[in-house]
Coordinates of C-alpha atoms in Angstrom, one line a residue:
X237 CA -4.9 -7.3 6.3
X238 CA -6.6 -6.3 9.6
X239 CA -7.7 -3.2 11.5
X240 CA -5.7 -2.2 14.6
X241 CA -6.7 0.4 17.1
X242 CA -5.2 1.2 20.5
X243 CA -5.5 3.9 23.2
X244 CA -3.2 4.9 26.0
X245 CA -4.1 7.3 28.8
X246 CA -7.7 8.0 27.7
X247 CA -9.6 10.2 30.1
X248 CA -12.9 9.5 28.5
X249 CA -15.1 6.4 29.1
X250 CA -13.5 3.5 27.1
X251 CA -16.8 1.9 26.3
X252 CA -17.7 5.2 24.5
X253 CA -14.3 5.6 22.9
X254 CA -14.3 2.1 21.5
X255 CA -17.2 3.0 19.2
X256 CA -14.5 4.8 17.1
X257 CA -12.8 1.4 16.5
X258 CA -16.0 0.3 14.7
X259 CA -15.2 2.8 11.9
X260 CA -12.6 0.4 10.6
X261 CA -14.6 -2.8 10.9
X262 CA -14.4 -3.3 7.1
X263 CA -10.7 -4.2 7.5
X264 CA -11.5 -7.3 9.5
X265 CA -14.9 -8.8 8.7
X266 CA -14.1 -12.2 10.4
X267 CA -13.8 -11.3 14.1
X268 CA -13.5 -8.4 16.5
X269 CA -11.9 -8.1 20.0
X270 CA -11.7 -5.2 22.4
X271 CA -9.3 -5.8 25.3
X272 CA -8.3 -3.6 28.3
X273 CA -4.7 -3.7 29.6
X274 CA -4.3 -5.3 33.0
X275 CA -3.4 -2.6 35.6
X276 CA -4.1 0.3 33.2
X277 CA -7.8 1.0 33.2
X278 CA -7.4 3.8 30.6
X279 CA -5.5 1.7 28.0
X280 CA -7.0 -0.7 25.6
X281 CA -6.6 -2.5 22.2
X282 CA -9.2 -3.0 19.5
X283 CA -8.7 -5.5 16.7
X284 CA -10.7 -6.4 13.5
X285 CA -9.5 -9.6 12.0
X286 CA -9.3 -10.8 8.4
X287 CA -8.3 -14.5 9.0
X288 CA -5.5 -15.1 6.5
X289 CA -3.2 -17.4 8.5
X290 CA -3.8 -19.5 11.6
X291 CA -7.6 -19.3 12.0
X292 CA -7.5 -20.8 15.5
X293 CA -4.9 -18.7 17.3
X294 CA -4.8 -15.6 15.2
X295 CA -6.8 -13.2 17.4
X296 CA -5.1 -10.1 18.7
X297 CA -3.7 -8.6 20.8
X298 CA -1.2 -11.5 20.6
X299 CA 0.1 -12.6 24.0
X300 CA 2.1 -15.7 24.7
X301 CA 2.9 -17.6 27.9
X302 CA 6.6 -16.9 27.6
X303 CA 6.2 -13.1 27.6
X304 CA 3.0 -12.3 29.7
X305 CA 4.1 -8.6 29.8
X306 CA 4.1 -8.2 26.0
X307 CA 1.0 -7.2 24.1
X308 CA 1.1 -7.0 20.3
X309 CA -1.5 -5.6 17.8
X310 CA -0.3 -5.7 14.2
X311 CA -1.6 -5.5 10.7
X312 CA 0.6 -7.1 8.1
X313 CA 2.4 -10.2 6.8
X314 CA 5.9 -11.2 7.9
X315 CA 7.1 -13.5 5.1
X316 CA 10.3 -14.7 6.8
X317 CA 8.8 -15.7 10.2
X318 CA 9.5 -19.4 9.7
X319 CA 13.1 -18.7 8.6
X320 CA 13.7 -16.6 11.6
X321 CA 12.1 -19.3 13.9
X322 CA 14.5 -21.9 12.5
X323 CA 17.5 -19.7 12.5
X324 CA 17.1 -18.5 16.1
X325 CA 15.4 -21.7 17.4
X326 CA 12.4 -19.8 18.7
X327 CA 9.6 -21.8 20.3
X328 CA 6.4 -20.6 18.8
X329 CA 3.1 -20.9 20.6
X330 CA 0.9 -20.1 17.5
X331 CA 1.1 -20.3 13.7
X332 CA 0.7 -16.5 13.4
X333 CA 3.5 -14.8 11.5
X334 CA 3.4 -11.8 13.8
X335 CA 4.5 -13.8 16.8
X336 CA 8.0 -13.4 15.5
X337 CA 7.9 -9.8 16.6
X338 CA 7.6 -10.8 20.3
X339 CA 10.6 -13.2 20.0
X340 CA 12.8 -10.9 18.1
X341 CA 12.0 -8.0 20.5
X342 CA 12.8 -10.2 23.5
X343 CA 16.1 -11.3 21.9
X344 CA 17.5 -8.0 20.6
X345 CA 15.2 -5.0 21.3
X346 CA 13.1 -3.0 18.9
X347 CA 15.7 -1.8 16.5
X348 CA 16.8 -5.3 15.6
X349 CA 13.2 -6.4 15.4
X350 CA 12.0 -4.0 12.8
X351 CA 15.1 -4.5 10.7
X352 CA 14.7 -8.3 10.6
X353 CA 11.1 -8.3 9.4
X354 CA 10.7 -9.1 5.7
X355 CA 7.2 -8.1 5.0
X356 CA 4.6 -5.4 5.3
X357 CA 3.4 -4.2 8.7
X358 CA 2.1 -1.6 11.1
X359 CA 2.2 -2.5 14.8
X360 CA 1.7 -1.4 18.4
X361 CA 3.8 -3.3 20.9
X362 CA 3.3 -2.8 24.6
X363 CA 5.9 -3.9 27.2
X364 CA 4.4 -3.5 30.6
X365 CA 7.5 -4.9 32.3
X366 CA 9.8 -2.2 31.0
X367 CA 7.0 0.4 30.7
X368 CA 7.4 1.0 27.0
X369 CA 5.1 1.4 24.0
X370 CA 6.5 0.9 20.4
X371 CA 5.0 1.9 17.1
X372 CA 6.4 0.7 13.8
X373 CA 5.6 0.7 10.1
X374 CA 7.2 -1.0 7.0
X375 CA 9.6 0.7 4.6
X376 CA 7.0 1.9 2.0
X377 CA 4.0 2.1 4.3
X378 CA 2.2 -0.7 2.4
X379 CA 0.2 -1.2 5.6
X380 CA -1.4 2.0 7.0
X381 CA -1.0 3.6 10.5
X382 CA -2.2 6.8 11.9
X383 CA -1.6 8.3 15.3
X384 CA -2.9 11.1 17.5
X385 CA -1.1 12.4 20.6
X386 CA -1.8 15.2 23.0
X387 CA 0.6 17.3 25.0
X388 CA -0.6 15.6 28.2
X389 CA 0.3 12.2 26.9
X390 CA -2.9 10.7 25.5
X391 CA -2.0 8.4 22.6
X392 CA -4.3 6.9 20.0
X393 CA -3.3 4.8 17.0
X394 CA -5.3 3.2 14.3
X395 CA -5.0 1.6 10.8
X396 CA -7.1 4.4 9.3
X397 CA -7.6 8.0 10.3
X398 CA -11.4 7.6 10.4
X399 CA -11.0 5.5 13.6
X400 CA -9.4 8.4 15.4
X401 CA -11.2 11.6 14.3
X402 CA -14.2 11.3 16.6
X403 CA -12.2 10.4 19.8
X404 CA -12.7 12.7 22.8
X405 CA -10.1 14.1 25.1
X406 CA -10.5 16.7 27.8
X407 CA -7.5 18.9 26.9
X408 CA -8.3 19.3 23.2
X409 CA -11.6 19.8 21.3
X410 CA -9.8 18.9 18.0
X411 CA -7.5 15.9 18.1
X412 CA -4.6 16.2 15.6
X413 CA -4.4 13.0 13.6
X414 CA -1.4 12.3 11.3
X415 CA 0.0 9.4 9.3
X416 CA 2.8 7.5 11.0
X417 CA 5.9 7.7 8.7
X418 CA 6.9 4.6 6.8
X419 CA 10.3 3.1 7.5
X420 CA 10.2 4.4 11.1
X421 CA 9.6 3.2 14.6
X422 CA 8.8 5.2 17.7
X423 CA 9.7 4.5 21.3
X424 CA 7.4 5.9 24.1
X425 CA 7.6 5.7 27.9
X426 CA 4.5 4.4 29.6
X427 CA 3.7 6.3 32.8
X428 CA 1.9 4.7 35.8
X429 CA -1.3 6.7 34.9
X430 CA -1.4 5.1 31.4
X431 CA -0.2 8.2 29.6
X432 CA 2.9 8.2 27.4
X433 CA 5.9 10.4 26.5
X434 CA 7.7 10.1 23.2
X435 CA 11.4 9.2 23.7
X436 CA 12.6 8.9 20.0
X437 CA 11.4 8.5 16.5
X438 CA 13.9 6.5 14.4
X439 CA 14.2 5.9 10.6
X440 CA 15.4 2.3 10.5
X441 CA 15.5 1.6 6.8
X442 CA 16.1 3.5 3.6
X443 CA 14.7 1.9 0.4
X444 CA 18.1 1.9 -1.2
X445 CA 19.8 -0.1 1.5
X446 CA 19.8 -3.9 1.4
X447 CA 17.7 -5.0 4.4
X448 CA 19.3 -6.6 7.4
X449 CA 17.1 -9.7 7.0
X450 CA 18.8 -10.4 3.6
X451 CA 21.6 -12.1 5.7
X452 CA 19.2 -14.9 6.6
X453 CA 17.5 -15.2 3.2
X454 CA 17.6 -18.3 1.1
X455 CA 17.4 -16.6 -2.2
X456 CA 19.6 -18.1 -4.9
X457 CA 23.0 -16.5 -4.8
X458 CA 23.0 -13.3 -6.8
X459 CA 25.9 -12.7 -9.3
X460 CA 28.1 -9.7 -8.7
X461 CA 28.7 -6.9 -11.2
X462 CA 26.5 -4.8 -13.5
X463 CA 26.8 -6.7 -16.8
X464 CA 23.4 -6.5 -18.4
X465 CA 22.9 -10.3 -18.5
X466 CA 24.0 -10.6 -14.9
X467 CA 21.5 -7.8 -13.8
X468 CA 18.6 -9.4 -15.8
X469 CA 19.3 -12.8 -14.2
X470 CA 19.4 -11.3 -10.7
X471 CA 16.2 -9.4 -11.3
X472 CA 14.4 -12.5 -12.4
X473 CA 15.6 -14.4 -9.4
X474 CA 14.5 -11.7 -7.0
X475 CA 11.1 -11.0 -8.7
X476 CA 10.3 -14.7 -8.7
X477 CA 11.2 -14.9 -5.0
X478 CA 9.1 -11.7 -4.2
X479 CA 6.0 -13.4 -5.7
X480 CA 6.8 -16.9 -4.1
X481 CA 7.1 -15.6 -0.5
X482 CA 3.8 -13.8 -0.8
X483 CA 1.9 -17.1 -1.4
X484 CA 1.7 -17.4 2.4
X485 CA -2.0 -17.7 3.2
X486 CA -4.8 -20.1 4.1
X487 CA -7.3 -18.2 1.9
X488 CA -7.8 -18.1 -1.9
X489 CA -5.4 -16.0 -4.0
X490 CA -6.5 -13.8 -6.9
X491 CA -4.9 -11.2 -9.1
X492 CA -5.8 -7.8 -10.5
X493 CA -4.9 -7.6 -14.2
X494 CA -5.1 -4.3 -16.0
X495 CA -3.2 -5.6 -19.1
X496 CA -0.3 -3.3 -18.4
X497 CA 3.3 -4.5 -18.0
X498 CA 3.3 -4.6 -14.2
X499 CA 0.1 -6.4 -13.4
X500 CA 0.8 -8.8 -16.3
X501 CA 4.2 -9.8 -15.0
X502 CA 2.8 -10.3 -11.5
X503 CA -0.2 -12.4 -12.8
X504 CA 2.0 -14.6 -15.1
X505 CA 4.6 -15.2 -12.4
X506 CA 1.9 -15.8 -9.7
X507 CA 0.2 -18.4 -11.9
X508 CA 3.6 -20.2 -12.5
X509 CA 4.3 -20.2 -8.7
X510 CA 0.9 -21.5 -7.8
X511 CA 1.3 -24.4 -10.2
X512 CA 4.7 -25.2 -8.7
X513 CA 3.2 -25.0 -5.2
X514 CA 0.5 -27.5 -6.5
X515 CA -2.3 -25.2 -5.4
X516 CA -5.6 -27.0 -6.2
X517 CA -7.6 -24.1 -7.6
X518 CA -7.2 -22.1 -10.8
X519 CA -5.9 -18.5 -10.6
X520 CA -8.7 -16.0 -11.1
X521 CA -7.7 -12.7 -12.7
X522 CA -9.8 -9.6 -12.7
X523 CA -9.9 -6.6 -15.1
X524 CA -12.2 -3.6 -15.0
X525 CA -13.2 -1.0 -17.6
X526 CA -15.8 0.6 -19.7
X527 CA -16.7 -0.9 -23.0
X528 CA -13.9 -0.9 -25.6
X529 CA -11.3 0.2 -23.0
X530 CA -7.7 -0.6 -23.9
X531 CA -7.1 -2.3 -20.5
X532 CA -9.9 -4.8 -21.0
X533 CA -8.5 -5.8 -24.4
X534 CA -4.9 -6.1 -23.2
X535 CA -5.9 -8.0 -20.0
X536 CA -7.9 -10.5 -22.1
X537 CA -4.7 -11.2 -24.2
X538 CA -2.6 -11.8 -21.1
X539 CA -5.2 -14.0 -19.5
X540 CA -5.4 -16.1 -22.7
X541 CA -1.7 -16.3 -22.8
X542 CA -1.1 -17.4 -19.2
X543 CA -4.3 -19.5 -18.9
X544 CA -6.0 -17.8 -16.0
X545 CA -9.7 -18.0 -15.2
X546 CA -10.4 -14.4 -16.3
X547 CA -13.3 -12.0 -15.2
X548 CA -14.1 -8.7 -16.8
X549 CA -16.0 -6.1 -14.7
X550 CA -17.8 -3.5 -16.8
X551 CA -18.9 -0.2 -15.3
X552 CA -20.4 3.0 -16.9
X553 CA -19.7 6.6 -16.2
X554 CA -22.7 7.0 -14.0
X555 CA -21.6 4.1 -11.7
X556 CA -18.1 5.6 -11.5
X557 CA -19.4 9.1 -10.6
X558 CA -21.9 7.7 -8.0
X559 CA -19.0 5.9 -6.3
X560 CA -16.9 9.1 -5.7
X561 CA -18.4 9.9 -2.3
X562 CA -17.7 6.5 -0.8
X563 CA -14.3 6.3 -2.5
X564 CA -13.1 9.6 -1.0
X565 CA -14.5 8.5 2.4
X566 CA -12.5 5.2 2.1
X567 CA -9.3 6.9 0.8
X568 CA -9.1 9.8 3.3
X569 CA -7.6 12.0 0.6
X570 CA -8.7 14.4 -2.0
X571 CA -5.6 14.1 -4.3
X572 CA -6.9 14.2 -7.9
X573 CA -5.0 11.4 -9.5
X574 CA -5.5 9.1 -6.5
X575 CA -9.3 9.6 -6.5
X576 CA -9.5 9.0 -10.3
X577 CA -7.5 5.8 -10.2
X578 CA -9.3 4.6 -7.1
X579 CA -12.8 4.4 -8.6
X580 CA -12.0 1.4 -10.8
X581 CA -10.0 -0.3 -8.1
X582 CA -12.8 0.2 -5.6
X583 CA -15.5 -1.2 -7.9
X584 CA -13.4 -4.2 -8.9
X585 CA -12.7 -5.0 -5.2
X586 CA -16.4 -4.7 -4.5
X587 CA -17.1 -7.2 -7.3
X588 CA -14.4 -9.7 -6.1
X589 CA -15.8 -9.6 -2.5
X590 CA -19.4 -10.1 -3.6
X591 CA -19.0 -12.7 -6.3
X592 CA -15.9 -14.8 -5.5
X593 CA -14.1 -16.4 -2.5
X594 CA -10.8 -14.6 -3.3
X595 CA -9.4 -12.8 -0.2
X596 CA -5.7 -12.3 -0.9
X597 CA -5.2 -10.2 -4.1
X598 CA -1.9 -9.6 -5.9
X599 CA -1.3 -6.4 -7.9
X600 CA 1.4 -4.4 -9.7
X601 CA 1.6 -1.4 -7.4
X602 CA 5.0 0.3 -6.8
X603 CA 6.6 -0.6 -10.1
X604 CA 6.1 2.8 -11.7
X605 CA 7.9 4.5 -8.8
X606 CA 10.6 1.9 -8.6
X607 CA 11.4 1.4 -12.3
X608 CA 10.7 5.0 -13.5
X609 CA 7.5 4.0 -15.3
X610 CA 5.8 7.4 -15.5
X611 CA 5.9 9.0 -18.9
X612 CA 7.4 12.2 -17.6
X613 CA 10.6 10.3 -16.8
X614 CA 11.4 10.7 -20.5
X615 CA 12.0 14.4 -19.7
X616 CA 14.4 13.8 -16.9
X617 CA 17.5 16.1 -17.3
X618 CA 19.9 13.4 -16.2
X619 CA 19.9 9.8 -14.9
X620 CA 20.9 11.1 -11.5
X621 CA 17.9 13.4 -11.3
X622 CA 15.7 10.5 -12.5
X623 CA 17.1 8.4 -9.7
X624 CA 16.4 11.1 -7.2
X625 CA 12.8 11.5 -8.4
X626 CA 12.2 7.7 -8.3
X627 CA 13.3 7.6 -4.6
X628 CA 11.1 10.6 -3.8
X629 CA 8.1 8.8 -5.4
X630 CA 8.9 5.7 -3.3
X631 CA 9.1 7.8 -0.1
X632 CA 5.7 9.3 -0.9
X633 CA 3.9 6.1 -1.9
X634 CA 2.0 6.0 1.4
X635 CA 0.3 9.3 0.4
X636 CA -0.7 8.1 -3.1
X637 CA -0.6 4.7 -4.9
X638 CA -0.1 2.6 -1.8
X639 CA -2.8 4.5 0.0
X640 CA -5.1 3.9 -2.9
X641 CA -4.3 0.2 -3.2
X642 CA -4.8 -0.4 0.5
X643 CA -8.0 1.5 1.1
X644 CA -9.9 0.5 -2.0
X645 CA -9.3 -3.2 -1.3
X646 CA -9.5 -3.0 2.5
X647 CA -12.9 -1.3 2.1
X648 CA -14.2 -4.6 0.9
X649 CA -12.3 -6.9 3.3
X650 CA -9.6 -7.9 0.8
X651 CA -5.8 -8.1 1.4
X652 CA -3.5 -6.7 -1.2
X653 CA 0.0 -8.0 -1.9
X654 CA 2.5 -6.0 -3.9
X655 CA 5.7 -8.0 -5.1
X656 CA 7.3 -5.0 -6.8
X657 CA 7.8 -3.4 -3.3
X658 CA 9.6 -6.4 -2.0
X659 CA 12.6 -5.2 0.1
X660 CA 15.2 -7.4 -1.7
X661 CA 13.9 -6.7 -5.2
X662 CA 13.5 -3.0 -4.7
X663 CA 16.8 -2.4 -2.9
X664 CA 18.7 -4.3 -5.7
X665 CA 16.9 -2.4 -8.4
X666 CA 17.8 0.9 -6.7
X667 CA 21.5 -0.2 -6.4
X668 CA 21.9 -0.4 -10.2
X669 CA 23.7 2.4 -12.0
X670 CA 21.3 5.3 -12.6
X671 CA 21.8 5.2 -16.4
X672 CA 20.6 1.5 -16.5
X673 CA 17.2 2.5 -15.1
X674 CA 16.2 5.4 -17.3
X675 CA 13.8 5.1 -20.3
X676 CA 15.6 3.9 -23.5
X677 CA 14.6 4.3 -27.2
X678 CA 11.5 6.3 -26.1
X679 CA 10.3 3.4 -23.9
X680 CA 9.9 3.7 -20.2
X681 CA 10.8 0.7 -17.8
X682 CA 13.2 -0.5 -20.6
X683 CA 15.3 -2.6 -18.2
X684 CA 12.3 -4.4 -16.7
X685 CA 10.9 -5.2 -20.1
X686 CA 14.3 -6.4 -21.4
X687 CA 14.6 -8.6 -18.3
X688 CA 11.6 -10.7 -19.3
X689 CA 12.1 -10.5 -23.1
X690 CA 13.1 -14.1 -23.5
X691 CA 10.9 -15.6 -20.9
X692 CA 7.6 -15.9 -22.9
X693 CA 5.8 -15.1 -19.6
X694 CA 3.5 -12.6 -21.3
X695 CA 2.7 -11.7 -24.9
X696 CA 5.4 -9.5 -26.6
X697 CA 3.0 -6.7 -27.5
X698 CA 2.1 -6.4 -23.7
X699 CA 5.7 -6.6 -22.6
X700 CA 6.4 -3.5 -24.8
X701 CA 3.0 -1.8 -24.3
X702 CA 3.5 1.9 -23.5
X703 CA 2.5 3.2 -20.1
X704 CA -1.3 3.7 -19.6
X705 CA -2.5 5.3 -16.3
X706 CA -5.0 3.0 -14.7
X707 CA -7.6 5.8 -14.5
X708 CA -7.2 6.3 -18.2
X709 CA -6.8 2.7 -19.4
X710 CA -10.2 1.7 -18.0
X711 CA -12.0 3.9 -20.5
X712 CA -11.8 4.3 -24.2
X713 CA -9.2 6.5 -25.9
X714 CA -12.0 8.6 -27.4
X715 CA -13.4 9.6 -24.0
X716 CA -11.1 9.1 -21.1
X717 CA -12.2 8.9 -17.4
X718 CA -10.6 12.2 -16.5
X719 CA -12.6 13.9 -19.3
X720 CA -15.9 12.2 -18.2
X721 CA -15.2 13.4 -14.6
X722 CA -14.4 17.0 -15.7
X723 CA -17.6 17.2 -17.8
X724 CA -19.6 16.1 -14.8
X725 CA -18.0 18.5 -12.3
X726 CA -18.4 21.4 -14.7
X727 CA -22.1 21.3 -13.7
X728 CA -21.4 20.8 -10.0
X729 CA -18.9 23.6 -9.4
X730 CA -19.4 27.1 -10.8
X731 CA -17.0 29.9 -11.6
X732 CA -18.0 31.9 -8.5
X733 CA -17.0 28.9 -6.3
X734 CA -13.7 28.7 -8.0
X735 CA -13.1 32.4 -7.6
X736 CA -13.6 31.9 -3.8
X737 CA -11.5 28.7 -3.7
X738 CA -8.4 30.3 -2.0
X739 CA -10.5 31.8 0.7
X740 CA -12.5 28.6 1.3
X741 CA -9.5 26.3 1.1
X742 CA -6.3 28.2 1.9
X743 CA -4.3 25.0 2.2
X744 CA -3.7 23.0 -1.0
X745 CA -6.1 25.3 -2.8
X746 CA -7.8 23.4 -5.7
X747 CA -6.9 24.8 -9.1
X748 CA -9.5 23.0 -11.1
X749 CA -13.2 22.3 -10.7
X750 CA -12.5 18.6 -10.4
X751 CA -10.1 19.3 -7.6
X752 CA -12.6 21.6 -5.9
X753 CA -15.4 18.9 -6.1
X754 CA -13.2 16.2 -4.5
X755 CA -12.1 18.6 -1.8
X756 CA -15.8 19.4 -1.0
X757 CA -16.6 15.8 -0.5
X758 CA -13.4 15.3 1.6
X759 CA -14.2 18.3 3.9
X760 CA -17.7 16.9 4.4
X761 CA -16.3 13.7 5.7
X762 CA -13.2 15.0 7.4
X763 CA -13.6 18.7 8.2
X764 CA -10.3 20.5 8.9
X765 CA -8.1 17.5 8.0
X766 CA -6.7 18.8 4.7
X767 CA -3.2 18.5 6.0
X768 CA -3.3 14.7 5.7
X769 CA -2.2 15.4 2.1
X770 CA 1.0 17.5 2.0
X771 CA 0.8 18.2 -1.7
X772 CA -1.0 17.0 -4.9
X773 CA 0.6 14.3 -7.1
X774 CA 1.9 16.0 -10.3
X775 CA 4.4 15.0 -13.1
X776 CA 7.8 16.7 -12.9
X777 CA 10.0 18.5 -15.6
X778 CA 7.0 19.5 -17.7
X779 CA 4.4 22.2 -17.5
X780 CA 1.5 19.9 -16.6
X781 CA -1.8 21.3 -15.4
X782 CA -3.3 17.8 -15.1
X783 CA -1.8 14.6 -13.7
X784 CA -3.4 12.3 -16.4
X785 CA -0.8 10.6 -18.6
X786 CA -3.1 11.2 -21.6
X787 CA -2.4 14.9 -21.5
X788 CA 1.3 14.4 -22.0
X789 CA 2.9 14.7 -25.4
X790 CA 4.6 11.3 -25.3
X791 CA 1.2 9.7 -24.9
X792 CA -0.3 11.6 -27.8
X793 CA 2.5 10.7 -30.2
X794 CA 2.2 7.0 -29.1
X795 CA -1.5 7.1 -29.7
X796 CA -1.0 8.4 -33.3
X797 CA 1.6 5.8 -34.1

C-alpha cells in the first residue's frame, strides 16, 4: 500500500503543484520521492512509500538499467511476480514485485501485461521511447486510482482524489476529478510538450472470466464438474491458495476479526498458513465494538478456537460521532452505509497503528458481494437475477466496501489484503450454476458455510451465524449504531433544512437527516464533487428506506428466534 501521484503537461510551477501530493502522505509513511521526467520539464512523479517488500530498492518511480526509457509508479501487490520471472526467465534488478510490470510490458505490450498480473494494483507507466503513458487498475479496484484530464491534454493521476482537487491549470478553474474504472487500462499518447491525448480505454478483465495468469498458476489441479463435493473441494483449494499467496511481505501480518463468517474464515485460514510458513510471531486479531456488542462476543469465540493473540477495541457513541468528520474526509464519499461501517474500521486501524507493529492486515471484504451474503438476497426473484445482482455489486465495490476498506486502513498507514477477491477464487465461484449460490433453508452464503462444515476451522455456531452488518454488529442489539447516529443528527439537521435539501443538493438529494448531515461534511471538504458517488448503496427487491440489515424482516425474525 503506497500513494502514487503523477502529472503530465502541467502549465503551473511543479514545486507548487507537488504540494498536492502531500495530501496522500498517510498512504506511505516510510519515505517520499518527487522526480521530474528527463526531457519533459512539466511532467513528474510523486511517491509515498509504505515499505512492505524490498526495503532497499523499493523506491519509485521504478526504473531499471535494461529499460532506461520506462518509468513505473504503482500501488499494489503482484503475487505471481516470482512465478512469472521463473517462467519467462526475466532478469530482475530488484526484489520489488512491481518490477514484473516492466518486463511483461517489454515482452508483450500493455494488454498482455495487465492480464498476467495476479494481484491488486493501480499504476502509471511511462514509455518515453514510444511516447506513451499507460494507466491500469485491478479487476475490483482494490487499489484506488483517480484521474483528472483537461481538453488541452493536462493529465493528473493520484491514489486518492484529495491529491488532485487543489491542482491548478490555466484552462480550467475547476479540474474535473473522477475515479479510474477497475478492470480497465488506458493508453495515452505523450506529445513533445508533455501533454497527452487519450487513444483508448480498454476493459481487460470481467470478474466472471478465469484470468489469463491462471495458465501459469501452480494451484492444485481443480476437479471438473459441479457435483457438490467436487465444488466444495475446489473452493477449499482456491481459498487456501488465496490466503497463502497474500503472505508476501517483510512486515508483520495481523487480521481484522468481527466474528462474522467471512473474517473468521480468513483469520482461521491465515493462522494455519502462518504456522505452515513457520512465521515466528503469533497472529494478532483485532475486534472493535461497544460494550455487549454481538461482534465482540463472536470474535472472542473465534479467537479462542483458533488460538490467536486477540485484542478488543472498545469505543463509545461519542467517540464514534466525533470521528465522522475525519472519516468522511478520508473516504471521499457521503454514502450512508459506507460512512456508518467506516467508523469502526477507521478507529480499529488507528488503534493497530498506534499500539502494534502490524502493517499488513487481512480482512473478509468482498465475500458478501461474491457469495450473495446480503440479507436481501433471500428476496431474489430467481437464481439468475441473484447472479446478476451479485455481479453488479462486484462491479461497484470500488464505490462502496472496497473504498471503505482501503481508505480507513490507508489513513493510518496500513495495507489491507482481501483473499475473497482473489481472481482465481472469485472467477471460479461465479462460474458455478446460479442455483448453487443462492441462500438455502433461510441461510445466506449456504454454499460457503457448507464448504467448511467438516473442517473445524471455526466454531459451528460462527460458521452458521446469520449475516450481521459490520456497522450494526459493533453495537448492541438494543441500540444499534445507525439508531445512535440518527438520534444525534436529529439535533443537527432541522426540518427546514430537509425541506430545502433538493434545492441545496440537486444531485443525489439526501432523503434522511443522517444523509443530509454526511453530505454537509462531504461538501465542506470536497465542494462540488458529489458526482464521485453515482448512487447510494441500497438493498434490492424490498421497499427499504434504510440500508441497515437490522431494518430488514429477515433480521428481525432471526433476532427473535
